[in-house]
Amino acid sequence: WVITNRHVVENWKTVQVRNGLGELREAKKITYDKYLDLAIIELAEPYAQELSHNLSDVVDPKVGEAVFVIGFPLAQIFGNQHPVISMGIVSSNFGYMESESQFQVTAKMNPGNSGGPVFNKRGEVIGVAVAKLDKKAVEKASGKMPEDVNFALKGAKILDLADYDGAGRKYRASRNLDAEEIYARKRPAVVVVVTETD
């Protein structure tokens, strides 16, 4: 399975996935969340298990903890062969309009980060990048220009969509990891979704 945003894959004729090591896979089935911007892509051929995460590695965020966002932002400029990492903290346990399904991060996000993982310093998945606040729209409506405000869907929402009960927790790093270690260890599990219309 690959977790992503619904808006990344809905209404496309074909969907392919390429991981951070360049390995391409075809989508066999896509399941959407009815209410949230989440989707599960079931691959026709799985990636090697050691390149993946278990659902037991998915946890909820904690305000103030360090976070790492890895993805393929602005791929038409930066390319879609090598994922990009940014670092920040969880700045709020709530998202847009105090949404309880989202949390706010200070890590930089840009178009193309959608659907990418948000890791904590132990390498656990705490969410899925979902949105960047439209600064120009906020300025037009309020007269105030906010600094970068970015949102992710909480890990619990991934588990809900996957119908996972939280049993069998297997992974927990014995120490905190820095950005270099997070990138090296997690890059193989980060994918870019390639879509094609009719």
Coordinates of C-alpha atoms in Angstrom, one line a residue:
W1 CA 0.0 0.0 0.0
V2 CA 0.9 3.6 -0.6
I3 CA -0.7 6.4 1.5
T4 CA -1.3 9.7 -0.3
N5 CA -3.9 12.5 -0.6
R6 CA -7.2 11.8 -2.4
H7 CA -6.7 15.0 -4.5
V8 CA -3.4 13.5 -5.9
V9 CA -5.0 10.4 -7.5
E10 CA -8.7 11.0 -8.0
N11 CA -10.1 11.4 -11.6
W12 CA -6.9 10.0 -13.3
K13 CA -6.9 7.3 -15.9
T14 CA -3.7 5.6 -14.8
V15 CA -1.6 5.9 -11.6
Q16 CA 2.0 4.8 -11.2
V17 CA 4.3 5.1 -8.2
R18 CA 8.1 5.5 -8.1
N19 CA 9.9 5.3 -4.9
G20 CA 12.9 7.3 -3.7
L21 CA 15.3 4.7 -5.3
G22 CA 13.6 5.0 -8.7
E23 CA 11.7 1.8 -8.7
L24 CA 8.4 2.1 -10.6
R25 CA 5.1 0.2 -9.8
E26 CA 1.6 0.2 -11.2
A27 CA -1.5 0.9 -9.1
K28 CA -4.0 -2.0 -9.0
K29 CA -6.7 -0.4 -6.8
I30 CA -7.3 2.9 -5.0
T31 CA -9.4 3.3 -1.9
Y32 CA -10.6 6.8 -0.9
D33 CA -11.6 8.2 2.5
K34 CA -15.2 9.5 2.2
Y35 CA -14.5 12.6 4.3
L36 CA -10.8 13.3 4.4
D37 CA -8.2 14.0 1.7
L38 CA -6.7 10.6 2.1
A39 CA -6.3 7.6 -0.3
I40 CA -4.6 4.2 -0.3
I41 CA -3.0 3.0 -3.5
E42 CA -2.7 -0.8 -3.7
L43 CA 0.2 -1.7 -5.9
A44 CA 0.1 -4.5 -8.5
E45 CA 3.6 -5.5 -7.3
P46 CA 4.7 -4.6 -3.8
Y47 CA 8.0 -3.0 -2.9
A48 CA 10.4 -5.0 -0.7
Q49 CA 9.2 -5.1 2.9
E50 CA 12.5 -3.6 4.2
L51 CA 11.8 -0.4 2.1
S52 CA 8.4 0.1 3.7
H53 CA 6.8 1.0 7.0
N54 CA 4.4 -1.1 9.1
L55 CA 1.1 0.5 10.1
S56 CA 2.4 -0.1 13.6
D57 CA 5.0 2.7 12.8
V58 CA 2.3 5.3 12.5
V59 CA 1.6 7.5 15.5
D60 CA 0.0 10.8 16.3
P61 CA 2.0 14.1 16.5
K62 CA 2.9 15.9 19.7
V63 CA 3.0 19.7 19.9
G64 CA 6.6 21.0 19.9
E65 CA 8.3 17.8 18.6
A66 CA 10.7 18.1 15.6
V67 CA 9.3 17.0 12.3
F68 CA 10.7 16.2 8.9
V69 CA 8.7 16.4 5.7
I70 CA 10.0 14.4 2.7
G71 CA 8.5 14.7 -0.8
F72 CA 8.7 16.0 -4.3
P73 CA 7.7 19.7 -4.2
L74 CA 7.7 21.7 -7.4
A75 CA 8.9 18.6 -9.3
Q76 CA 8.7 20.6 -12.6
I77 CA 11.5 22.8 -11.2
F78 CA 13.4 20.6 -8.8
G79 CA 12.9 17.3 -10.6
N80 CA 11.0 14.1 -9.5
Q81 CA 14.0 11.7 -9.1
H82 CA 15.2 12.7 -5.7
P83 CA 13.0 13.6 -2.8
V84 CA 13.5 16.8 -0.8
I85 CA 13.5 17.1 3.0
S86 CA 12.5 20.1 5.2
M87 CA 12.5 20.4 8.9
G88 CA 10.4 22.1 11.5
I89 CA 8.2 21.5 14.5
V90 CA 4.6 20.6 15.2
S91 CA 3.2 24.0 16.1
S92 CA -0.4 23.1 16.8
N93 CA -2.3 19.9 17.3
F94 CA -5.1 21.3 15.2
G95 CA -5.4 22.3 11.5
Y96 CA -7.3 24.7 9.4
M97 CA -10.3 26.2 11.3
E98 CA -9.2 24.1 14.3
S99 CA -9.7 20.8 12.4
E100 CA -9.1 17.9 14.7
S101 CA -8.1 15.6 11.9
Q102 CA -5.1 17.9 11.0
F103 CA -2.1 19.4 12.7
Q104 CA 0.1 22.4 11.8
V105 CA 3.8 22.3 11.1
T106 CA 6.5 24.9 10.5
A107 CA 8.4 22.6 8.0
K108 CA 8.3 24.1 4.5
M109 CA 5.8 22.6 2.1
N110 CA 5.1 23.5 -1.6
P111 CA 2.9 22.1 -4.3
G112 CA 4.0 18.5 -4.8
N113 CA 4.5 17.8 -1.1
S114 CA 0.9 16.7 -1.0
G115 CA 0.5 13.1 0.1
G116 CA 4.1 12.9 1.4
P117 CA 5.0 11.6 4.8
V118 CA 5.7 13.7 7.9
F119 CA 8.2 11.9 10.3
N120 CA 9.1 12.6 13.9
K121 CA 12.7 12.5 15.1
R122 CA 12.3 8.7 15.8
G123 CA 11.4 8.1 12.2
E124 CA 7.8 7.3 12.9
V125 CA 5.1 8.5 10.5
I126 CA 3.0 11.1 12.3
G127 CA 1.0 12.3 9.3
V128 CA 0.5 13.0 5.7
A129 CA 1.2 16.5 4.2
V130 CA -2.1 17.9 2.9
A131 CA -2.1 21.7 2.5
K132 CA -0.3 25.0 2.5
L133 CA -2.3 28.0 3.6
D134 CA -2.9 30.4 0.7
K135 CA -1.2 33.5 2.0
K136 CA -2.5 35.8 -0.7
A137 CA -6.1 34.8 -0.1
V138 CA -5.7 35.4 3.7
E139 CA -4.1 38.8 3.1
K140 CA -6.9 39.7 0.7
A141 CA -9.6 38.7 3.2
S142 CA -8.0 40.0 6.4
G143 CA -5.3 42.5 5.4
K144 CA -2.7 40.4 7.2
M145 CA 0.0 38.3 5.6
P146 CA 0.7 35.1 7.5
E147 CA 4.0 33.4 7.6
D148 CA 4.3 29.9 6.1
V149 CA 1.4 27.8 7.6
N150 CA 1.3 24.2 6.6
F151 CA -1.0 21.3 7.5
A152 CA -0.9 17.5 7.6
L153 CA -3.4 14.9 8.4
K154 CA -2.8 13.0 11.7
G155 CA -1.4 9.5 11.8
A156 CA -4.6 8.2 13.5
K157 CA -6.5 9.1 10.3
I158 CA -4.2 6.9 8.3
L159 CA -4.9 4.0 10.7
D160 CA -8.7 4.7 10.4
L161 CA -8.6 4.4 6.6
A162 CA -6.5 1.3 6.8
D163 CA -8.8 -0.2 9.4
Y164 CA -5.9 -0.9 11.7
D165 CA -6.4 -1.5 15.4
G166 CA -2.9 -0.6 16.6
A167 CA -1.8 -4.1 17.5
G168 CA 1.7 -5.5 17.0
R169 CA 3.8 -2.5 17.3
K170 CA 7.3 -3.5 16.1
Y171 CA 9.4 -0.4 15.4
R172 CA 10.7 2.3 17.7
A173 CA 14.1 3.9 17.3
S174 CA 16.3 3.6 20.4
R175 CA 17.5 7.2 19.9
N176 CA 16.5 10.4 18.1
L177 CA 17.7 10.8 14.5
D178 CA 19.0 13.9 12.8
A179 CA 17.9 15.2 9.3
E180 CA 20.7 13.4 7.6
E181 CA 19.8 10.0 9.1
I182 CA 16.0 10.5 8.6
Y183 CA 16.7 11.2 4.9
A184 CA 19.0 8.3 4.4
R185 CA 16.7 5.8 6.2
K186 CA 13.4 7.0 4.9
R187 CA 14.1 8.0 1.3
P188 CA 13.4 4.5 -0.1
A189 CA 9.9 4.6 1.4
V190 CA 8.9 8.0 0.0
V191 CA 7.2 7.9 -3.4
V192 CA 6.2 10.2 -6.2
V193 CA 2.8 9.5 -7.8
V194 CA 2.7 9.7 -11.6
T195 CA -0.7 10.2 -13.1
E196 CA -2.1 10.2 -16.6
T197 CA -5.4 11.6 -17.9
D198 CA -7.5 10.3 -20.9

